Amino acid sequence: MFGFSRRRMKIGRSKGHKSDPLHGSPSPARHLGLANAGDPITASVSGRVDDLAYRCSSDSFDLDARALDGSENWAVLSTEGDKPTPRFAHAGAIVGSKMVVFGGDTGQCLLDDTKILNLEKLTWDSAAPKVRPSPNGRSLKLPACKGHCLVSWGNSVILVGGKSEPASDHLSVWTFNTETEIWSLMEAKGDIPAARSGHTMIRAGATLILFGGEDTKGKKRHDLHMFDLKSMTWLPLNYKGSGPSPRSNHIAALYDDRVLLVFGGHSKSKTLNDLFSLDFETMVWSRVKTNGPHPSPRAGCSGALCGTKWYITGGGSKKKRLAETWVFDVLESRWSVRAVPPSSSITSKKGFSMVPLYHRDKIVLVAFGGNKKDPSNKVEVLVVLQNEHSYSWRSAPDVDSLLYEYSPSNKELADYLNKCAPLYSNSSVARHSLTSTVKHMPRGESLSQHGALITSLHKQYGRVEESSLAQKLQKPIDDDKYDDVDDCSSCPASTPKEHRGKTTGADIQVAMARTVALKAEHSETGLNARRIARSSSDISHPYNTKITDLIRRNAALEDQLAAALASKDQAEKNLSLVISSREQLEKRLANKGQEAEMLKEKIAGLELVQEESNNLSNTVHVDNVRLEREVAFLKAIADESQKEMHSTRRVLAGEQSRAFQLQVEVFHLKQRLQMVEGRSGTPRKPHNP
């Protein structure tokens, strides 16, 4: 089972489907410990670029305010310095306050340069082509490539794969340190995947997840591999279920450090818009069913996962480029259109890069490069989220729980409550209770997770303030009453009986003096009470006026409320009509969806039939070619046989003519012999010597 947690992530090798011919037999279980506590790692939350969650709170960092605040669409960001050569099919990643761009294609040649955009100064710089020699002292050269992946890791970026010249048999992994600006080749071990381009590379801690791509022979792939950055070891991953078809130029993202999402791309014969998910806990692929509209088939698009929102921009098919920016809500499984840029935007081009940037209270997508008619080196930005003060990305465990600086911490809120001077003891106790509650909130949890608690605290705090104000108005009278009681503690009535039995004349005189003084004090107290009553009546008069005004306003508000209720009833009627029409439209849409599914099934069946017919036609064509060759061979043999027959016939005709001549000669000889015998009468005896 594979699981990527926030503090400690372990990824191992899971048993796959035993009948899967693509991945072979499962290997013995092997786990690689990935401790993130001491590593400067931020988990990947995007697709092709595998971004770093960079938070910029510096006052010197000021992206073009017009680009960030004045537009709901993609806007050009002006930059200075040594600008890159216009390019496409490159890759980019963010490290700290820098965006690193490497390689690409100019339309005439492949590039091997490294460009760095300083996001604080908005200036471009070029990194010198420094390459660290291999351990055996052999000098190395960074290959020019396109269709590669660039992944951020700490203060470095990692370059994986790509189409280069000359081509390589195995996938190469390079690392670039942004502080020393030196490239190094990582000596990988294990089952190294085949070289490829158009693949996706997602980082989870110190582990890279590779999926798909196109190899050097032009074959689309759908294999899954992992690369441990600490041991520099490749391992193939086995899985279950019907996963994505072989493809390239797709996008991928890792959600919740557990679920791998794959969308779109080019297959062998068509452009795709399907969405698949792989659960690393079960290692099972499944196709994601989405609600509502969805993007048209596209490949070569760019994606960035920010929290639960997956932003996808650009892409297209071989015939048409698509520029709109879609957002996929992972929790609701719903697509929606975020922006539709003009045709001049670089997001309408092919081969551009896109990285997400976290800037104060905003999340900004930064796009660069691309090619339509000519390559580009422009930079464009799109604000996708702003004015939010409390976010916690589960996909980025190393980002602080409170993402933005404007979110007050628990300690700050407790200090604020303590600074409020208590008016009375009950207010002090209440404040102390609020303070202790806030201080002892669980560490590492954001205020957004305790919204209900904070609301109740504010209500309780308001009640405390109201009770304190009421007590403050009553304080003078109550204090006088308490003072009288304190003074009476010295009266004879409060003196014990034992002491009263021992009183002397001096004591009686002292008691009488105290009685006179008490009467004087009581008279003064009565005057004070009357003064306080008059002052309280003076205080209550403006409040009575205000209460009368409030009653009058309340009557006006009741009239407005009655009108509002009437309009509410009408709005509810209209809403019911809208809901009924919406239900009808949803039914129609469901019927259309069923018809579309049926059409898709028919199309799939037709494609299968067409594929079978193509196979049959190929077989027939091969048989025809073989038969044509055999017929030609037989024709050649027949021609040779005919030639031999003609020559044999000529020979026979000559022999027949010779035989006839011999017969004629024999006949003539017989006649001559008969004539000779007739003339001689008797045969001559031979002469013996």
XYZ file of C-alpha atoms in Angstrom:
689
model
C 0.000 0.000 0.000
C 1.237 3.465 -0.910
C 0.419 6.451 1.291
C 1.910 9.946 1.335
C 1.255 11.644 4.705
C 2.152 15.158 5.798
C 4.971 14.428 8.251
C 6.267 11.034 7.224
C 5.600 9.402 3.875
C 6.355 5.827 2.961
C 6.072 4.516 -0.535
C 6.697 0.910 -1.395
C 6.041 -1.562 -4.063
C 2.564 -3.000 -4.147
C 1.496 -6.299 -5.578
C -0.053 -5.812 -8.952
C -2.437 -7.821 -11.006
C -0.776 -11.142 -11.653
C -2.209 -11.425 -15.125
C -1.031 -8.014 -16.222
C 1.466 -8.640 -19.020
C 2.761 -5.060 -19.015
C 4.287 -5.135 -15.567
C 5.412 -8.707 -15.141
C 5.390 -10.590 -11.905
C 5.269 -8.623 -8.652
C 8.577 -8.071 -6.960
C 9.268 -8.633 -3.249
C 7.916 -5.916 -0.978
C 10.322 -3.038 -0.657
C 9.664 0.184 1.229
C 11.573 3.438 1.107
C 11.233 5.706 4.145
C 10.631 9.325 3.193
C 11.002 11.532 6.259
C 10.076 15.123 5.572
C 10.699 16.570 9.005
C 14.186 17.847 8.230
C 13.988 18.266 4.480
C 13.210 21.549 2.749
C 10.528 19.834 0.717
C 7.148 21.045 -0.387
C 4.895 18.428 -1.900
C 3.913 18.777 -5.487
C 0.453 20.097 -6.206
C 0.500 20.382 -9.964
C 0.935 18.542 -13.190
C 3.650 18.995 -15.774
C 5.558 21.679 -13.891
C 5.331 20.102 -10.427
C 5.363 23.467 -8.712
C 6.719 24.627 -5.353
C 4.266 26.468 -3.100
C 6.175 29.737 -2.902
C 4.781 32.301 -0.526
C 5.989 35.808 -1.149
C 5.255 38.315 1.613
C 8.138 40.689 0.938
C 7.234 44.317 0.440
C 9.709 44.530 -2.423
C 7.816 41.857 -4.315
C 5.161 43.636 -6.348
C 3.756 41.982 -9.425
C 2.107 44.413 -11.793
C -0.895 45.610 -9.785
C -2.930 46.082 -12.926
C -2.225 42.517 -13.937
C -3.179 41.130 -10.506
C -6.064 43.301 -9.398
C -7.611 44.822 -12.486
C -8.267 41.796 -14.660
C -10.274 38.598 -14.414
C -8.409 37.168 -17.403
C -4.864 36.443 -18.486
C -2.723 39.585 -18.597
C 0.803 40.212 -19.892
C 3.463 40.738 -17.211
C 6.261 43.068 -18.256
C 9.780 41.836 -17.466
C 13.291 43.183 -17.953
C 16.817 41.832 -18.223
C 18.310 39.126 -20.422
C 15.057 37.758 -21.834
C 15.004 34.151 -23.080
C 14.981 33.127 -26.707
C 11.379 32.588 -27.884
C 10.608 28.897 -27.423
C 8.009 26.168 -26.874
C 7.954 22.591 -25.526
C 10.166 23.725 -22.628
C 9.607 23.229 -18.883
C 9.520 25.513 -15.845
C 9.454 25.300 -12.059
C 9.470 27.700 -9.094
C 12.176 27.595 -6.433
C 11.952 30.239 -3.738
C 11.563 33.585 -5.469
C 12.794 32.306 -8.852
C 11.151 30.676 -11.836
C 13.607 28.370 -13.634
C 13.066 27.634 -17.350
C 15.102 25.068 -19.259
C 15.375 23.876 -22.851
C 12.680 23.843 -25.488
C 12.410 24.232 -29.234
C 12.785 27.399 -31.312
C 11.322 25.798 -34.431
C 14.817 25.505 -35.899
C 16.859 23.853 -33.161
C 16.656 22.462 -29.645
C 17.888 24.553 -26.702
C 20.035 23.637 -23.706
C 20.080 27.005 -21.894
C 18.869 27.756 -18.368
C 16.916 30.977 -17.769
C 15.878 32.330 -14.359
C 13.114 34.889 -13.735
C 13.534 36.764 -10.448
C 9.976 37.156 -9.168
C 10.929 39.957 -6.777
C 12.577 42.169 -9.388
C 10.778 40.763 -12.477
C 14.105 40.463 -14.304
C 15.525 37.618 -16.383
C 19.018 36.204 -15.904
C 20.984 33.475 -17.676
C 22.749 30.693 -15.803
C 26.193 29.704 -17.061
C 26.276 26.200 -18.622
C 28.233 24.604 -15.753
C 28.105 20.803 -15.463
C 29.684 18.879 -12.618
C 32.032 16.105 -13.874
C 31.076 12.494 -13.260
C 32.595 10.619 -10.273
C 35.081 8.921 -12.598
C 36.281 12.293 -13.896
C 34.533 12.064 -17.271
C 33.288 15.407 -18.582
C 29.545 15.636 -19.193
C 27.390 17.801 -21.455
C 23.812 18.775 -20.725
C 21.672 17.619 -23.684
C 19.408 19.991 -25.559
C 15.884 18.628 -25.311
C 12.154 19.279 -25.509
C 9.073 17.626 -24.042
C 10.840 17.076 -20.717
C 9.706 17.607 -17.108
C 11.156 20.029 -14.564
C 10.421 19.353 -10.884
C 11.367 21.519 -7.892
C 12.999 19.961 -4.824
C 14.359 22.144 -2.029
C 16.668 24.725 -3.605
C 17.111 22.614 -6.758
C 15.160 21.582 -9.834
C 15.200 18.102 -11.344
C 15.178 17.526 -15.109
C 13.675 14.198 -16.216
C 13.580 12.790 -19.756
C 12.795 14.690 -22.929
C 13.447 14.272 -26.641
C 17.102 14.985 -27.341
C 19.588 14.648 -30.203
C 21.138 12.141 -30.315
C 18.486 9.981 -28.660
C 19.224 7.911 -25.551
C 18.037 4.421 -24.661
C 17.294 5.117 -21.003
C 15.688 7.964 -19.079
C 18.224 10.450 -17.700
C 17.813 12.507 -14.513
C 19.674 15.814 -13.987
C 19.590 18.238 -11.053
C 20.258 22.009 -11.059
C 21.205 23.859 -7.864
C 19.788 27.392 -8.004
C 22.349 28.689 -5.496
C 25.517 27.368 -7.158
C 23.912 27.293 -10.659
C 25.580 23.943 -11.453
C 23.984 20.994 -13.260
C 24.725 17.440 -12.069
C 23.829 14.051 -13.521
C 22.161 11.695 -11.038
C 23.631 8.199 -11.387
C 20.346 6.289 -11.302
C 20.083 2.638 -10.316
C 17.424 -0.056 -10.490
C 14.968 -0.728 -13.315
C 15.534 2.466 -15.333
C 12.583 3.284 -17.647
C 12.994 3.730 -21.386
C 13.777 7.222 -22.668
C 10.672 9.242 -23.488
C 9.091 12.668 -23.924
C 5.622 14.072 -23.320
C 5.385 12.234 -19.982
C 4.360 13.556 -16.543
C 6.457 13.631 -13.400
C 4.876 14.303 -9.982
C 6.854 14.697 -6.769
C 5.665 13.447 -3.377
C 8.317 14.324 -0.828
C 11.576 12.691 -1.941
C 9.822 10.428 -4.455
C 9.041 11.070 -8.127
C 6.076 9.399 -9.854
C 6.435 8.903 -13.630
C 3.527 8.073 -15.942
C 3.132 7.618 -19.702
C 4.871 9.433 -22.531
C 6.209 8.571 -25.991
C 9.437 6.612 -26.387
C 12.131 7.152 -29.000
C 10.377 4.729 -31.418
C 7.155 6.756 -31.342
C 5.266 4.249 -29.191
C 2.782 5.614 -26.646
C 3.188 4.218 -23.135
C 1.105 3.935 -19.953
C 3.618 2.446 -17.538
C 4.057 3.723 -13.980
C 7.418 4.139 -12.223
C 8.792 5.709 -9.053
C 12.218 7.255 -8.438
C 13.617 7.686 -4.926
C 15.671 10.884 -4.857
C 17.702 9.833 -1.815
C 18.815 6.387 -2.991
C 18.531 7.378 -6.700
C 16.719 4.110 -7.447
C 14.025 3.429 -10.076
C 11.228 0.942 -9.379
C 8.237 -0.047 -11.576
C 4.837 0.200 -9.887
C 2.206 -2.492 -10.337
C -1.461 -1.598 -10.261
C -4.934 -3.025 -10.658
C -7.968 -1.978 -12.644
C -8.441 -0.601 -16.127
C -6.096 2.355 -16.200
C -5.566 5.078 -18.808
C -4.753 4.035 -22.334
C -1.202 4.639 -23.625
C -0.771 8.382 -24.149
C 1.569 11.355 -24.212
C 1.320 15.140 -23.726
C -1.233 14.642 -20.942
C -1.239 16.286 -17.497
C -1.219 14.808 -14.004
C -1.551 15.982 -10.396
C -1.312 14.485 -6.911
C -4.276 15.289 -4.628
C -4.255 14.823 -0.865
C -0.835 13.118 -1.174
C -2.766 9.967 -2.039
C -4.646 10.197 -5.344
C -2.947 10.577 -8.742
C -5.108 12.326 -11.365
C -4.430 11.979 -15.127
C -6.286 13.948 -17.815
C -6.263 14.136 -21.629
C -3.343 13.624 -23.977
C -2.681 11.994 -27.368
C -3.261 8.292 -27.878
C -2.181 6.334 -30.937
C -5.049 7.549 -33.110
C -7.000 10.309 -31.301
C -6.999 13.137 -28.765
C -8.466 12.351 -25.334
C -10.435 14.148 -22.626
C -10.915 11.316 -20.137
C -10.021 11.646 -16.442
C -8.545 8.792 -14.389
C -7.524 8.494 -10.739
C -5.105 6.117 -9.024
C -5.464 5.535 -5.268
C -1.981 4.820 -3.897
C -3.462 3.067 -0.879
C -5.164 0.400 -2.972
C -3.153 0.838 -6.219
C -6.399 0.652 -8.226
C -7.097 2.782 -11.306
C -10.631 4.093 -11.841
C -12.248 6.448 -14.315
C -13.671 9.611 -12.731
C -17.286 10.405 -13.527
C -17.759 14.174 -13.719
C -20.869 16.352 -13.431
C -21.983 19.008 -15.861
C -19.993 20.216 -18.868
C -16.469 19.008 -19.445
C -13.491 20.119 -21.562
C -13.230 19.018 -25.156
C -10.464 16.557 -26.096
C -7.054 18.185 -25.774
C -3.363 17.448 -25.451
C -0.373 19.621 -24.620
C -2.279 21.616 -21.996
C -0.834 22.790 -18.661
C -2.265 22.157 -15.214
C -1.833 23.312 -11.599
C -3.556 21.852 -8.539
C -4.261 24.472 -5.835
C -5.973 22.919 -2.857
C -9.092 21.207 -4.210
C -9.122 23.147 -7.503
C -7.253 21.810 -10.549
C -6.690 24.570 -13.124
C -6.175 23.414 -16.723
C -5.237 25.830 -19.494
C -4.759 25.589 -23.262
C -4.068 22.451 -25.240
C -5.923 21.185 -28.281
C -5.969 18.643 -31.068
C -4.018 18.413 -34.300
C -6.569 20.625 -36.043
C -7.615 23.139 -33.365
C -6.030 24.986 -30.437
C -8.098 25.670 -27.298
C -7.397 28.684 -25.075
C -9.974 28.567 -22.276
C -8.963 27.914 -18.669
C -10.998 25.192 -16.965
C -11.127 24.398 -13.248
C -11.960 20.962 -11.857
C -13.370 20.749 -8.324
C -11.910 17.532 -6.931
C -14.480 17.269 -4.130
C -17.538 17.864 -6.314
C -16.134 16.193 -9.470
C -17.352 19.152 -11.493
C -15.775 21.105 -14.380
C -16.303 24.821 -14.942
C -14.767 27.512 -17.158
C -12.583 30.009 -15.258
C -11.425 32.313 -18.071
C -11.532 32.603 -21.860
C -8.461 34.593 -22.959
C -8.187 36.365 -26.307
C -6.553 34.685 -29.277
C -3.417 36.773 -28.725
C -2.769 35.152 -25.340
C 0.127 32.703 -25.103
C -2.282 30.196 -23.528
C -3.792 29.782 -26.998
C -0.400 28.603 -28.253
C 1.086 25.135 -27.994
C 3.989 24.129 -25.808
C 3.777 26.876 -23.137
C 4.582 26.269 -19.459
C 2.541 27.226 -16.397
C 3.403 27.328 -12.672
C 1.301 28.457 -9.667
C 2.594 31.252 -7.427
C 1.302 31.979 -3.901
C 1.600 35.742 -3.357
C 0.281 37.193 -0.094
C -3.518 36.720 -0.267
C -3.535 35.630 -3.922
C -2.849 32.539 -5.980
C -1.453 33.466 -9.388
C -0.863 31.243 -12.420
C 2.272 32.254 -14.362
C 2.519 31.161 -18.027
C 5.546 31.490 -20.304
C 6.468 30.840 -23.953
C 4.545 28.811 -26.515
C 4.242 28.697 -30.277
C 1.406 29.474 -32.681
C 2.836 31.002 -35.819
C 6.071 32.065 -34.184
C 7.615 31.108 -30.809
C 7.044 33.505 -27.905
C 8.958 34.628 -24.812
C 6.129 36.532 -23.110
C 5.006 36.057 -19.508
C 1.312 36.156 -18.591
C -0.451 35.875 -15.231
C -3.957 34.997 -14.058
C -5.280 35.549 -10.520
C -7.351 32.487 -9.661
C -8.010 33.168 -5.955
C -7.764 36.241 -3.743
C -9.060 37.896 -0.544
C -9.003 34.640 1.381
C -7.336 34.720 4.798
C -7.202 31.107 5.879
C -6.220 28.167 3.700
C -4.651 24.839 4.478
C -3.462 22.693 1.575
C -3.499 19.006 2.421
C -1.433 18.425 -0.692
C 1.345 20.677 0.610
C 2.341 19.403 4.058
C 5.296 21.747 4.477
C 3.294 24.903 3.821
C 2.143 26.553 7.066
C -1.400 25.798 8.134
C -2.232 29.507 7.888
C -1.115 30.258 4.373
C -1.411 34.032 4.375
C 0.279 36.517 6.663
C -2.931 38.434 7.359
C -4.473 35.547 9.314
C -4.271 36.256 13.071
C -2.682 33.500 15.104
C -4.198 31.951 18.213
C -1.591 33.644 20.433
C -2.291 37.068 18.893
C -6.024 36.648 19.478
C -5.414 35.594 23.129
C -3.103 38.581 23.691
C -5.776 40.885 22.270
C -8.381 39.491 24.661
C -5.996 39.849 27.635
C -5.295 43.506 26.765
C -8.994 44.371 27.146
C -9.219 45.681 30.785
C -11.948 43.839 32.754
C -14.692 46.070 34.137
C -15.883 43.605 36.762
C -14.853 40.256 38.090
C -17.379 38.303 36.014
C -16.090 40.020 32.837
C -12.534 39.156 33.841
C -13.457 35.506 34.357
C -15.238 35.388 31.011
C -12.267 36.960 29.250
C -9.924 34.535 30.968
C -12.126 31.667 29.768
C -12.087 32.987 26.205
C -8.323 33.477 26.325
C -7.628 29.996 27.644
C -9.954 28.497 25.033
C -8.162 30.293 22.208
C -4.680 29.548 23.542
C -5.380 25.839 23.913
C -6.700 25.325 20.406
C -4.833 22.387 18.781
C -1.589 23.509 17.182
C -1.201 23.166 13.440
C -4.923 23.671 12.765
C -6.091 26.725 10.862
C -8.689 29.206 12.039
C -10.883 28.138 9.155
C -11.269 24.761 10.899
C -12.549 26.533 14.058
C -14.923 29.036 12.447
C -17.879 27.972 14.607
C -15.764 28.257 17.764
C -14.543 31.750 16.886
C -18.146 32.854 16.112
C -19.366 31.614 19.489
C -16.433 33.348 21.202
C -17.359 36.639 19.555
C -21.004 36.267 20.685
C -19.953 35.426 24.225
C -17.553 38.369 24.227
C -20.394 40.676 23.112
C -22.638 39.477 25.930
C -19.837 40.093 28.436
C -19.413 43.658 27.147
C -23.170 44.368 27.432
C -23.386 43.054 31.010
C -20.277 45.067 31.934
C -21.841 48.245 30.524
C -25.045 47.702 32.492
C -23.081 47.155 35.693
C -21.028 50.260 35.017
C -24.216 52.371 34.884
C -25.317 50.953 38.257
C -21.890 51.191 39.889
C -22.206 54.590 41.703
C -25.381 53.615 43.578
C -24.159 50.141 44.457
C -20.818 51.465 45.647
C -22.568 53.949 47.998
C -24.669 51.150 49.415
C -21.616 49.003 49.989
C -19.794 51.939 51.574
C -22.680 52.439 54.051
C -22.520 48.827 55.081
C -18.825 49.075 55.631
C -19.282 52.183 57.742
C -21.985 50.553 59.869
C -19.586 47.823 60.825
C -18.335 50.176 63.551
C -21.837 50.890 64.957
C -22.895 49.619 68.428
C -25.359 47.218 66.862
C -22.460 45.347 65.325
C -20.566 45.237 68.623
C -20.553 41.906 70.494
C -22.654 41.586 73.680
C -19.579 40.973 75.796
C -18.116 44.275 74.695
C -21.425 46.156 75.196
C -21.654 44.974 78.773
C -18.353 46.585 79.638
C -19.016 50.064 78.236
C -18.066 53.076 80.311
C -19.173 56.682 80.239
C -16.363 57.575 77.886
C -17.487 54.802 75.648
C -21.050 56.145 75.716
C -19.799 59.602 74.749
C -17.775 58.145 71.936
C -20.813 56.186 70.791
C -23.006 59.273 70.825
C -20.408 61.169 68.803
C -20.345 58.373 66.284
C -24.150 58.411 66.101
C -24.175 62.127 65.324
C -21.526 61.595 62.662
C -23.520 58.746 61.176
C -26.644 60.898 60.956
C -24.652 63.552 59.137
C -23.263 60.953 56.780
C -26.750 59.540 56.176
C -28.013 62.986 55.294
C -25.121 63.404 52.871
C -25.878 59.963 51.481
C -29.496 60.955 50.848
C -28.334 64.050 49.012
C -25.957 61.923 46.942
C -28.741 59.459 46.173
C -31.005 62.269 44.956
C -28.155 63.667 42.881
C -27.529 60.214 41.391
C -31.253 59.820 40.654
C -31.276 63.161 38.862
C -28.111 62.243 36.964
C -29.587 58.851 36.044
C -32.736 60.567 34.757
C -30.537 62.911 32.750
C -28.671 59.905 31.392
C -31.861 57.981 30.537
C -33.476 60.910 28.665
C -31.347 60.649 25.469
C -31.797 56.864 25.601
C -35.589 57.318 25.756
C -35.339 59.591 22.720
C -33.298 56.990 20.942
C -35.797 54.260 21.891
C -38.636 56.336 20.421
C -36.628 56.822 17.239
C -35.904 53.103 17.132
C -39.606 52.273 17.538
C -40.414 54.581 14.626
C -37.694 52.962 12.532
C -38.941 49.552 13.554
C -42.392 50.357 12.196
C -40.863 51.487 8.901
C -38.768 48.302 8.786
C -41.883 46.197 9.445
C -43.536 47.833 6.427
C -40.462 47.129 4.365
C -40.421 43.565 5.695
C -44.036 43.055 4.637
C -43.172 44.280 1.145
C -40.101 42.103 1.123
C -42.155 39.079 2.185
C -44.588 39.751 -0.650
C -41.716 39.985 -3.123
C -40.234 36.872 -1.511
C -43.457 34.946 -2.166
C -43.384 36.087 -5.778
C -39.701 35.174 -6.008
C -40.465 31.750 -4.524
C -43.137 31.217 -7.164
C -40.704 32.261 -9.853
C -38.076 30.029 -8.269
C -40.458 27.070 -8.284
C -41.084 27.697 -11.976
C -37.350 27.947 -12.585
C -36.761 24.749 -10.589
C -39.426 22.889 -12.557
C -37.950 24.115 -15.823
C -34.502 23.190 -14.534
C -35.718 19.697 -13.677
C -37.146 19.375 -17.182
C -33.863 20.579 -18.625
C -31.958 18.138 -16.409
C -34.197 15.324 -17.604
C -33.583 16.361 -21.192
C -29.893 16.642 -20.452
C -29.930 13.198 -18.853
C -31.689 11.815 -21.921
C -29.159 13.545 -24.142
C -26.386 12.172 -21.957
C -27.803 8.665 -22.318
C -28.045 9.181 -26.062
C -24.477 10.465 -26.066
C -23.332 7.409 -24.100
C -25.161 5.164 -26.554
C -23.550 7.029 -29.435
C -20.161 6.663 -27.758
C -20.762 2.936 -27.370
C -21.824 2.713 -31.004
C -18.778 4.708 -32.041
C -16.600 2.433 -29.946
C -18.229 -0.582 -31.587
C -17.749 0.977 -35.004
C -14.120 1.665 -34.176
C -13.669 -1.964 -33.174
C -15.404 -3.108 -36.354
C -13.273 -0.710 -38.377
C -10.155 -2.004 -36.671
C -11.190 -5.591 -37.428
C -11.952 -4.658 -41.020
C -8.573 -2.959 -41.254
C -6.930 -6.112 -39.928
C -8.875 -8.237 -42.431
C -8.007 -5.889 -45.271
C -4.361 -6.040 -44.239
C -4.543 -9.845 -44.194
C -6.243 -9.929 -47.606
C -3.688 -7.507 -48.957
C -0.838 -9.689 -47.716
C -2.488 -12.784 -49.242
C -3.022 -10.968 -52.523
C 0.609 -9.911 -52.620
C 1.698 -13.487 -51.907
C -0.655 -14.879 -54.585
C 0.538 -12.312 -57.110
C 4.107 -13.378 -56.466
C 3.186 -17.063 -56.880
C 1.226 -16.359 -60.078
C 4.163 -14.417 -61.477
C 6.463 -17.303 -60.606
C 4.110 -19.817 -62.265
C 3.837 -17.602 -65.325
C 7.605 -17.517 -65.588
C 7.725 -21.328 -65.311
C 4.971 -21.658 -67.963
C 6.853 -19.352 -70.307
C 10.008 -21.406 -69.896
C 8.025 -24.600 -70.486
C 6.481 -23.185 -73.642
C 9.893 -22.168 -74.916
C 11.216 -25.650 -74.241
C 8.169 -27.182 -75.979
C 8.728 -24.987 -79.039
C 12.368 -25.967 -79.196
C 11.451 -29.641 -78.719
C 8.860 -29.378 -81.467
C 11.413 -27.891 -83.825
C 13.851 -30.677 -82.969
C 11.143 -33.291 -83.526
C 10.189 -31.703 -86.811
C 13.831 -31.814 -87.924
C 14.159 -35.429 -86.848
C 10.956 -36.302 -88.659
C 12.204 -34.652 -91.826
C 15.513 -36.496 -91.520
C 13.684 -39.793 -90.919
C 11.550 -39.168 -94.005
C 14.628 -38.436 -96.047
C 16.205 -41.639 -94.768
C 13.100 -43.552 -95.716
C 13.240 -42.041 -99.200
C 16.891 -42.911 -99.490
C 16.188 -46.465 -98.311
C 13.410 -46.749 -100.867
C 15.677 -45.531 -103.628
C 18.376 -47.931 -102.540
C 15.924 -50.819 -102.575
C 14.825 -49.885 -106.094
C 18.413 -49.659 -107.300
C 19.178 -52.975 -105.626
C 16.241 -54.611 -107.376
C 17.318 -53.158 -110.691
C 20.796 -54.393 -110.182
C 19.532 -57.858 -109.281
C 17.249 -57.917 -112.310
C 20.111 -57.137 -114.688
C 22.479 -59.677 -113.336
C 19.999 -62.575 -113.302
C 22.034 -64.636 -110.939
C 24.088 -63.380 -108.251
C 27.803 -63.367 -108.726
C 29.886 -65.618 -106.639
C 32.511 -63.979 -104.779
C 35.976 -64.277 -106.295
C 38.294 -66.309 -104.169
C 41.988 -65.691 -104.791
